[in-house]
């Protein structure tokens, strides 16, 4: 048995939790105030994922960068590869909020989308 300490990110209370692990499985979770904490702990310790947010270069736009995010969570171990890909991307203005800028980024199955619009210069 091994104990893992983690903070729930489900709300501003930030409950400090302890998860008891055995053989890579979460056996129990304590310290959470509600069920969301237990769900978060189990997922974070067995299948951690994140939405990635960043920005990419814009060619011919009124601003030089556009904010972006992955449409869905991606595996935490793919974040570095995803950021490397984002660094290589340049898109042409105009860009509409919600437009897909990269399909299946880093083979995650998630699309990279614009989170704001950019007009042509
Ligand atoms: S366990 Fe519940 S109350 Fe505590 S931080 Fe998470 S969501 Fe908030």
mmCIF file of C-alpha atoms and ligand atoms in Angstrom:
data_model
loop_
_atom_site.group_PDB
_atom_site.id
_atom_site.type_symbol
_atom_site.label_atom_id
_atom_site.label_comp_id
_atom_site.label_asym_id
_atom_site.label_seq_id
_atom_site.Cartn_x
_atom_site.Cartn_y
_atom_site.Cartn_z
ATOM 1 C CA UNK A 1 0.000 0.000 0.000
ATOM 2 C CA UNK A 2 1.162 3.505 -0.856
ATOM 3 C CA UNK A 3 -0.413 6.841 0.057
ATOM 4 C CA UNK A 4 -0.559 9.701 -2.466
ATOM 5 C CA UNK A 5 -1.353 13.258 -1.398
ATOM 6 C CA UNK A 6 -3.177 15.522 -3.822
ATOM 7 C CA UNK A 7 -5.260 18.686 -3.888
ATOM 8 C CA UNK A 8 -8.658 18.625 -5.555
ATOM 9 C CA UNK A 9 -9.018 21.233 -8.308
ATOM 10 C CA UNK A 10 -12.789 20.837 -8.575
ATOM 11 C CA UNK A 11 -13.625 24.090 -6.732
ATOM 12 C CA UNK A 12 -11.924 26.870 -4.749
ATOM 13 C CA UNK A 13 -12.051 24.856 -1.483
ATOM 14 C CA UNK A 14 -9.053 22.869 -2.729
ATOM 15 C CA UNK A 15 -9.565 19.884 -0.429
ATOM 16 C CA UNK A 16 -6.354 18.100 0.564
ATOM 17 C CA UNK A 17 -6.886 14.416 -0.157
ATOM 18 C CA UNK A 18 -5.042 11.203 0.505
ATOM 19 C CA UNK A 19 -5.435 8.295 -1.881
ATOM 20 C CA UNK A 20 -4.405 4.807 -0.880
ATOM 21 C CA UNK A 21 -2.908 2.914 -3.856
ATOM 22 C CA UNK A 22 -2.160 -0.753 -4.326
ATOM 23 C CA UNK A 23 -0.876 -2.339 -7.520
ATOM 24 C CA UNK A 24 -1.580 0.814 -9.523
ATOM 25 C CA UNK A 25 -5.206 0.869 -8.367
ATOM 26 C CA UNK A 26 -6.835 3.443 -6.101
ATOM 27 C CA UNK A 27 -8.175 1.551 -3.094
ATOM 28 C CA UNK A 28 -9.606 4.492 -1.150
ATOM 29 C CA UNK A 29 -9.724 8.287 -1.103
ATOM 30 C CA UNK A 30 -10.087 10.459 2.011
ATOM 31 C CA UNK A 31 -10.130 14.183 2.728
ATOM 32 C CA UNK A 32 -12.563 15.043 -0.064
ATOM 33 C CA UNK A 33 -15.683 16.999 0.884
ATOM 34 C CA UNK A 34 -17.764 15.760 -2.051
ATOM 35 C CA UNK A 35 -17.820 12.962 -4.628
ATOM 36 C CA UNK A 36 -16.135 15.139 -7.270
ATOM 37 C CA UNK A 37 -12.928 14.993 -5.250
ATOM 38 C CA UNK A 38 -12.900 11.211 -5.225
ATOM 39 C CA UNK A 39 -13.582 11.109 -8.982
ATOM 40 C CA UNK A 40 -10.777 13.582 -9.601
ATOM 41 C CA UNK A 41 -8.318 11.640 -7.436
ATOM 42 C CA UNK A 42 -9.093 8.326 -9.132
ATOM 43 C CA UNK A 43 -8.725 9.800 -12.614
ATOM 44 C CA UNK A 44 -5.651 11.873 -11.795
ATOM 45 C CA UNK A 45 -3.827 8.859 -10.367
ATOM 46 C CA UNK A 46 -4.772 6.344 -13.067
ATOM 47 C CA UNK A 47 -5.525 8.308 -16.270
ATOM 48 C CA UNK A 48 -4.406 11.955 -15.909
ATOM 49 C CA UNK A 49 -5.583 14.283 -18.690
ATOM 50 C CA UNK A 50 -5.618 18.038 -19.305
ATOM 51 C CA UNK A 51 -7.034 20.633 -21.665
ATOM 52 C CA UNK A 52 -4.016 22.380 -23.227
ATOM 53 C CA UNK A 53 -4.204 26.149 -23.718
ATOM 54 C CA UNK A 54 -1.655 28.209 -25.612
ATOM 55 C CA UNK A 55 -1.403 30.557 -28.594
ATOM 56 C CA UNK A 56 -0.238 30.255 -32.199
ATOM 57 C CA UNK A 57 1.211 32.726 -34.689
ATOM 58 C CA UNK A 58 -1.103 34.545 -37.100
ATOM 59 C CA UNK A 59 -0.051 35.752 -40.560
ATOM 60 C CA UNK A 60 -1.786 38.847 -41.895
ATOM 61 C CA UNK A 61 -3.944 39.471 -38.839
ATOM 62 C CA UNK A 62 -4.744 42.552 -36.749
ATOM 63 C CA UNK A 63 -2.923 40.824 -33.888
ATOM 64 C CA UNK A 64 0.109 38.526 -34.231
ATOM 65 C CA UNK A 65 -1.131 35.613 -32.114
ATOM 66 C CA UNK A 66 -4.413 33.806 -31.484
ATOM 67 C CA UNK A 67 -5.308 31.952 -28.300
ATOM 68 C CA UNK A 68 -6.020 28.248 -28.741
ATOM 69 C CA UNK A 69 -6.979 25.175 -26.753
ATOM 70 C CA UNK A 70 -7.516 21.493 -27.293
ATOM 71 C CA UNK A 71 -11.203 20.770 -27.744
ATOM 72 C CA UNK A 72 -10.986 17.881 -25.268
ATOM 73 C CA UNK A 73 -8.665 16.715 -22.525
ATOM 74 C CA UNK A 74 -5.538 14.991 -23.780
ATOM 75 C CA UNK A 75 -3.312 12.526 -21.909
ATOM 76 C CA UNK A 76 -0.897 14.363 -19.618
ATOM 77 C CA UNK A 77 2.058 12.512 -21.168
ATOM 78 C CA UNK A 78 1.185 14.035 -24.579
ATOM 79 C CA UNK A 79 1.275 17.666 -23.427
ATOM 80 C CA UNK A 80 4.944 18.233 -24.328
ATOM 81 C CA UNK A 81 4.460 16.801 -27.837
ATOM 82 C CA UNK A 82 1.328 18.910 -28.249
ATOM 83 C CA UNK A 83 3.176 22.098 -27.227
ATOM 84 C CA UNK A 84 6.011 21.271 -29.631
ATOM 85 C CA UNK A 85 3.490 21.005 -32.472
ATOM 86 C CA UNK A 86 1.747 24.247 -31.432
ATOM 87 C CA UNK A 87 5.094 26.074 -31.618
ATOM 88 C CA UNK A 88 5.401 25.140 -35.319
ATOM 89 C CA UNK A 89 1.927 26.322 -36.355
ATOM 90 C CA UNK A 90 1.217 29.583 -38.211
ATOM 91 C CA UNK A 91 -2.314 30.305 -39.422
ATOM 92 C CA UNK A 92 -3.633 32.876 -41.872
ATOM 93 C CA UNK A 93 -6.144 35.554 -40.854
ATOM 94 C CA UNK A 94 -9.090 35.809 -40.733
ATOM 95 C CA UNK A 95 -9.730 33.246 -38.006
ATOM 96 C CA UNK A 96 -13.120 32.566 -36.458
ATOM 97 C CA UNK A 97 -13.521 31.631 -32.818
ATOM 98 C CA UNK A 98 -13.988 27.869 -32.637
ATOM 99 C CA UNK A 99 -12.228 27.174 -35.942
ATOM 100 C CA UNK A 100 -10.183 23.977 -36.030
ATOM 101 C CA UNK A 101 -6.545 24.984 -36.566
ATOM 102 C CA UNK A 102 -4.976 21.509 -36.206
ATOM 103 C CA UNK A 103 -6.829 18.204 -36.514
ATOM 104 C CA UNK A 104 -5.848 15.389 -34.145
ATOM 105 C CA UNK A 105 -2.967 17.284 -32.597
ATOM 106 C CA UNK A 106 -0.016 15.044 -31.684
ATOM 107 C CA UNK A 107 -2.140 11.980 -32.439
ATOM 108 C CA UNK A 108 -4.316 12.595 -29.389
ATOM 109 C CA UNK A 109 -7.613 12.524 -31.277
ATOM 110 C CA UNK A 110 -8.308 16.076 -30.055
ATOM 111 C CA UNK A 111 -8.485 19.067 -32.380
ATOM 112 C CA UNK A 112 -6.754 22.373 -31.612
ATOM 113 C CA UNK A 113 -9.280 25.193 -31.873
ATOM 114 C CA UNK A 114 -9.109 28.999 -31.805
ATOM 115 C CA UNK A 115 -10.648 30.564 -28.700
ATOM 116 C CA UNK A 116 -11.013 34.023 -30.245
ATOM 117 C CA UNK A 117 -11.499 35.559 -33.671
ATOM 118 C CA UNK A 118 -8.775 37.475 -35.500
ATOM 119 C CA UNK A 119 -9.637 39.810 -38.363
ATOM 120 C CA UNK A 120 -7.390 40.516 -41.318
ATOM 121 C CA UNK A 121 -5.041 43.464 -40.924
HETATM 122 S S1 LIG B 1 -13.673 17.616 -3.037
HETATM 123 FE FE1 LIG B 1 -15.499 18.762 -3.623
HETATM 124 S S2 LIG B 1 -15.515 20.468 -2.176
HETATM 125 FE FE2 LIG B 1 -13.437 19.647 -2.128
HETATM 126 S S3 LIG B 1 -12.271 20.852 -3.656
HETATM 127 FE FE3 LIG B 1 -13.074 19.023 -4.694
HETATM 128 S S4 LIG B 1 -14.990 19.712 -5.629
HETATM 129 FE FE4 LIG B 1 -14.466 21.191 -4.038
#
